Amino acid sequence: MYTFDSRVRYSETSADGRLTPEKLIDYFQDCSTFQSEDIGAGVEKIRSRGLAWMIVYWRVEIRRMPVLGEQIRIGTLPYEMKGSIGLRNFMMETADGERLACANSVWSLIDTKTMHPVRIPADIVDVYQLGDRLDMLYDSRKIRIPDVPGEEKLPVVVKEYHLDSNRHMNNGQYVRIAMGYLPPETEISVLRIDYRRQARLGDRIIPVVYELPSRIDPMTDHTDILDTGTASEREGRTVCVSLNDNDGRPYAVLEIKN
């Protein structure tokens, strides 16, 4: 497993002094970027070939968020590459080896001119050392939008500061937007993100928030919904946030369990 060490910075924490979910995603993404750069398959290297990796799906399991100043180690392990798809695990742990979080991710290699998936070239596959996947839950990469009324929020317009080097909205920014609709003290146990389309500069994102109790499985049945309850009863709830365009088509769908 490829790893790098870091320390939780003040700029990466929320009001409670813990690492924020979007910064956790940033750490994971940085880790895979560092690995690719170190083995000669970095961003500019594959861009010169008209290629780019695009994230399709995240499942992040969080045991504990590290706090300000805490020493951390971030690791990543690609475990399968087939066709246009690359599968990759991530983990974050303390300096003493306490597992803080782990993740599964699905990536697609695309042609930057056609924006269509392409088969991963053999020489790119060869430079990565594939390993055994981590022991965690592996679920469907598609998140089903709940069949219950959702609450539409104020639109968010994609600005320059939302973008990454591919000129579309950075992966962590979707998380940042969705987290704004949860109480600040929310402790997340599972975060799933289903990326559908790329949001670009000037696009108008309309968030729609759905809330349901944890005893309802969002993958199967959304019909038996309890009352929303008081703030103290919100523990164990699942929140689904669909980040839509003007026509109601999702750019991304996020499922957040506490």
Coordinates of C-alpha atoms in Angstrom, one line a residue:
M1 CA 0.0 0.0 0.0
Y2 CA 1.2 3.5 -0.9
T3 CA 1.2 5.9 2.1
F4 CA 2.1 9.3 3.1
D5 CA 2.1 11.0 6.6
S6 CA 0.5 14.3 7.5
R7 CA -0.9 16.3 10.4
V8 CA -4.4 17.7 10.7
R9 CA -4.3 21.4 10.0
Y10 CA -6.5 24.1 11.4
S11 CA -7.7 25.0 7.9
E12 CA -9.0 21.4 7.6
T13 CA -11.1 21.3 10.7
S14 CA -14.7 22.3 11.5
A15 CA -15.9 24.3 14.5
D16 CA -15.5 21.2 16.8
G17 CA -11.8 20.9 15.9
R18 CA -12.2 17.7 13.8
L19 CA -11.3 17.0 10.2
T20 CA -14.2 17.8 7.9
P21 CA -15.6 15.1 5.5
E22 CA -14.6 17.0 2.4
K23 CA -11.0 17.3 3.6
L24 CA -11.0 13.5 4.3
I25 CA -12.0 13.1 0.6
D26 CA -9.2 15.6 -0.3
Y27 CA -6.6 13.5 1.6
F28 CA -7.7 10.3 -0.2
Q29 CA -7.6 12.0 -3.6
D30 CA -4.2 13.6 -2.9
C31 CA -2.9 10.2 -1.8
S32 CA -3.8 8.5 -5.2
T33 CA -2.4 11.6 -7.0
F34 CA 0.9 11.3 -5.1
Q35 CA 1.1 7.6 -6.0
S36 CA 0.5 8.2 -9.7
E37 CA 3.0 11.1 -9.8
D38 CA 5.7 8.9 -8.0
I39 CA 5.3 6.0 -10.4
G40 CA 5.3 8.1 -13.6
A41 CA 1.6 8.0 -14.4
G42 CA 0.7 11.5 -13.0
V43 CA -1.9 14.0 -14.1
E44 CA 0.3 15.8 -16.8
K45 CA 1.7 12.5 -18.0
I46 CA -1.7 11.0 -18.9
R47 CA -3.1 14.3 -20.0
S48 CA -0.4 14.5 -22.7
R49 CA -2.0 11.3 -24.0
G50 CA -5.4 12.8 -24.0
L51 CA -6.5 10.8 -21.0
A52 CA -7.9 11.6 -17.5
W53 CA -9.2 9.7 -14.5
M54 CA -12.7 10.6 -13.4
I55 CA -14.2 9.5 -10.1
V56 CA -17.5 7.5 -10.4
Y57 CA -18.3 6.4 -6.9
W58 CA -17.1 6.6 -3.3
R59 CA -18.1 4.6 -0.2
V60 CA -16.3 6.0 2.9
E61 CA -16.6 4.3 6.3
I62 CA -15.7 6.6 9.2
R63 CA -14.8 5.3 12.7
R64 CA -13.5 8.5 14.1
M65 CA -12.5 11.9 12.6
P66 CA -8.9 13.0 13.6
V67 CA -8.6 16.2 15.6
L68 CA -6.5 19.3 15.1
G69 CA -2.8 18.6 15.3
E70 CA -3.2 14.8 15.2
Q71 CA -0.6 12.9 13.3
I72 CA -2.1 10.8 10.5
R73 CA -1.1 8.3 7.8
I74 CA -3.1 8.1 4.5
G75 CA -2.8 5.1 2.3
T76 CA -4.2 3.8 -1.0
L77 CA -4.2 0.5 -2.9
P78 CA -5.5 -0.1 -6.4
Y79 CA -6.9 -3.6 -6.5
E80 CA -8.5 -4.1 -9.9
M81 CA -8.2 -2.6 -13.4
K82 CA -10.5 -3.9 -16.1
G83 CA -11.7 -2.2 -19.3
S84 CA -12.0 1.5 -18.5
I85 CA -12.6 1.0 -14.8
G86 CA -10.1 1.2 -11.9
L87 CA -11.0 0.1 -8.4
R88 CA -9.1 1.6 -5.5
N89 CA -9.1 1.4 -1.7
F90 CA -8.1 4.1 0.7
M91 CA -7.4 4.3 4.5
M92 CA -6.5 6.8 7.1
E93 CA -5.0 5.8 10.4
T94 CA -3.2 7.4 13.4
A95 CA 0.6 7.2 14.0
D96 CA -0.2 4.3 16.3
G97 CA -2.1 2.4 13.7
E98 CA -5.7 3.1 14.8
R99 CA -7.9 2.9 11.7
L100 CA -9.8 6.1 11.4
A101 CA -11.5 5.6 8.0
C102 CA -11.4 3.5 4.9
A103 CA -13.0 3.8 1.5
N104 CA -13.7 2.1 -1.7
S105 CA -13.7 4.1 -5.0
V106 CA -14.6 3.5 -8.6
W107 CA -12.7 5.4 -11.3
S108 CA -13.1 5.6 -15.1
L109 CA -10.4 6.5 -17.6
I110 CA -11.8 8.8 -20.2
D111 CA -10.7 10.3 -23.5
T112 CA -10.5 14.1 -22.8
K113 CA -11.6 15.0 -26.4
T114 CA -14.7 12.7 -26.6
M115 CA -15.3 12.5 -22.9
H116 CA -16.0 8.8 -23.4
P117 CA -14.5 6.0 -21.3
V118 CA -11.5 4.2 -22.9
R119 CA -9.7 0.9 -22.2
I120 CA -6.9 1.4 -19.7
P121 CA -3.6 1.0 -21.7
A122 CA -1.5 -2.0 -20.7
D123 CA 1.5 0.2 -19.8
I124 CA -0.6 2.1 -17.3
V125 CA -1.9 -1.1 -15.7
D126 CA 1.7 -2.4 -15.4
V127 CA 3.0 0.5 -13.4
Y128 CA 0.5 0.0 -10.6
Q129 CA 1.0 -2.8 -8.1
L130 CA -2.5 -4.3 -7.5
G131 CA -3.1 -5.8 -4.1
D132 CA -5.9 -7.4 -2.1
R133 CA -8.9 -5.2 -1.4
L134 CA -9.6 -4.0 2.2
D135 CA -12.0 -5.7 4.5
M136 CA -15.1 -3.4 4.3
L137 CA -18.6 -3.4 2.7
Y138 CA -18.7 -3.4 -1.1
D139 CA -22.1 -2.2 -2.3
S140 CA -23.7 -1.0 -5.5
R141 CA -22.2 2.2 -6.9
K142 CA -25.7 3.5 -7.8
I143 CA -27.6 5.4 -5.1
R144 CA -31.3 5.3 -5.5
I145 CA -33.0 8.6 -4.9
P146 CA -35.7 8.2 -2.2
D147 CA -39.3 7.9 -3.3
V148 CA -40.4 10.5 -0.7
P149 CA -40.8 14.3 -0.9
G150 CA -37.6 16.2 -0.8
E151 CA -36.8 19.8 0.2
E152 CA -35.4 21.9 -2.5
K153 CA -32.7 24.3 -1.3
L154 CA -31.3 27.6 -2.8
P155 CA -29.2 27.1 -6.0
V156 CA -25.4 27.0 -5.9
V157 CA -23.6 28.5 -8.9
V158 CA -20.3 26.8 -9.8
K159 CA -17.5 29.3 -9.4
E160 CA -13.8 29.3 -10.3
Y161 CA -12.8 28.3 -6.8
H162 CA -14.9 25.1 -7.1
L163 CA -12.9 23.8 -10.1
D164 CA -10.0 21.4 -10.3
S165 CA -7.4 21.0 -13.0
N166 CA -9.9 19.2 -15.3
R167 CA -12.0 22.3 -15.2
H168 CA -15.0 20.7 -13.5
M169 CA -16.1 20.9 -9.9
N170 CA -13.7 19.2 -7.6
N171 CA -14.9 15.9 -6.0
G172 CA -14.8 17.3 -2.4
Q173 CA -16.9 20.3 -3.3
Y174 CA -20.0 18.1 -3.8
V175 CA -19.4 16.8 -0.2
R176 CA -19.0 20.4 1.1
I177 CA -22.3 21.5 -0.4
A178 CA -24.2 18.4 0.9
M179 CA -22.8 18.7 4.4
G180 CA -24.2 22.2 4.6
Y181 CA -27.7 20.7 5.1
L182 CA -26.8 18.6 8.1
P183 CA -26.5 19.9 11.7
P184 CA -22.9 20.9 12.4
E185 CA -22.5 18.3 15.2
T186 CA -23.5 15.4 12.9
E187 CA -21.1 12.5 13.3
I188 CA -21.0 10.5 10.0
S189 CA -20.5 6.8 9.9
V190 CA -20.9 6.2 6.2
L191 CA -20.7 8.5 3.2
R192 CA -21.6 7.4 -0.3
I193 CA -21.3 9.5 -3.4
D194 CA -22.6 8.6 -6.9
Y195 CA -21.2 11.0 -9.5
R196 CA -23.5 11.1 -12.5
R197 CA -22.3 14.1 -14.6
Q198 CA -19.6 16.8 -14.4
A199 CA -20.6 20.3 -13.1
R200 CA -18.7 23.0 -14.8
L201 CA -18.1 26.8 -14.4
G202 CA -21.3 28.7 -14.3
D203 CA -23.6 25.6 -13.9
R204 CA -26.5 26.1 -11.5
I205 CA -26.8 23.3 -8.9
I206 CA -30.1 22.8 -7.2
P207 CA -29.8 20.7 -4.0
V208 CA -32.8 18.5 -3.0
V209 CA -32.5 17.0 0.5
Y210 CA -34.3 13.8 1.6
E211 CA -34.3 12.6 5.2
L212 CA -35.3 9.1 6.3
P213 CA -34.8 6.9 9.4
S214 CA -32.0 4.4 9.3
R215 CA -34.4 1.4 9.7
I216 CA -35.5 2.2 6.1
D217 CA -32.9 0.8 3.6
P218 CA -32.4 3.5 1.0
M219 CA -31.4 0.8 -1.5
T220 CA -34.7 -1.1 -1.3
D221 CA -37.7 0.6 0.3
H222 CA -38.5 4.2 1.0
T223 CA -42.2 3.9 1.6
D224 CA -42.4 3.3 5.4
I225 CA -41.1 6.7 6.6
L226 CA -41.3 7.8 10.2
D227 CA -41.9 11.4 11.3
T228 CA -38.9 13.6 11.1
G229 CA -38.7 13.8 14.9
T230 CA -36.8 16.2 17.2
A231 CA -33.1 17.1 16.8
S232 CA -32.2 14.6 19.5
E233 CA -34.0 11.9 17.5
R234 CA -32.0 12.6 14.4
E235 CA -29.3 10.1 15.4
G236 CA -29.4 7.1 13.2
R237 CA -30.9 8.9 10.3
T238 CA -29.9 8.7 6.6
V239 CA -29.9 11.9 4.6
C240 CA -29.8 11.8 0.8
V241 CA -28.8 14.9 -1.1
S242 CA -29.3 15.1 -4.9
L243 CA -27.4 17.9 -6.5
N244 CA -29.5 18.6 -9.7
D245 CA -29.4 20.8 -12.7
N246 CA -32.3 23.1 -13.8
D247 CA -34.1 20.1 -15.3
G248 CA -33.8 17.9 -12.2
R249 CA -31.1 15.7 -13.5
P250 CA -28.4 14.9 -10.9
Y251 CA -24.8 15.9 -11.1
A252 CA -24.2 13.8 -8.0
V253 CA -26.2 11.9 -5.4
L254 CA -24.9 11.7 -1.9
E255 CA -26.1 9.4 1.0
I256 CA -25.0 10.3 4.5
K257 CA -25.5 8.0 7.5
N258 CA -24.9 9.0 11.1

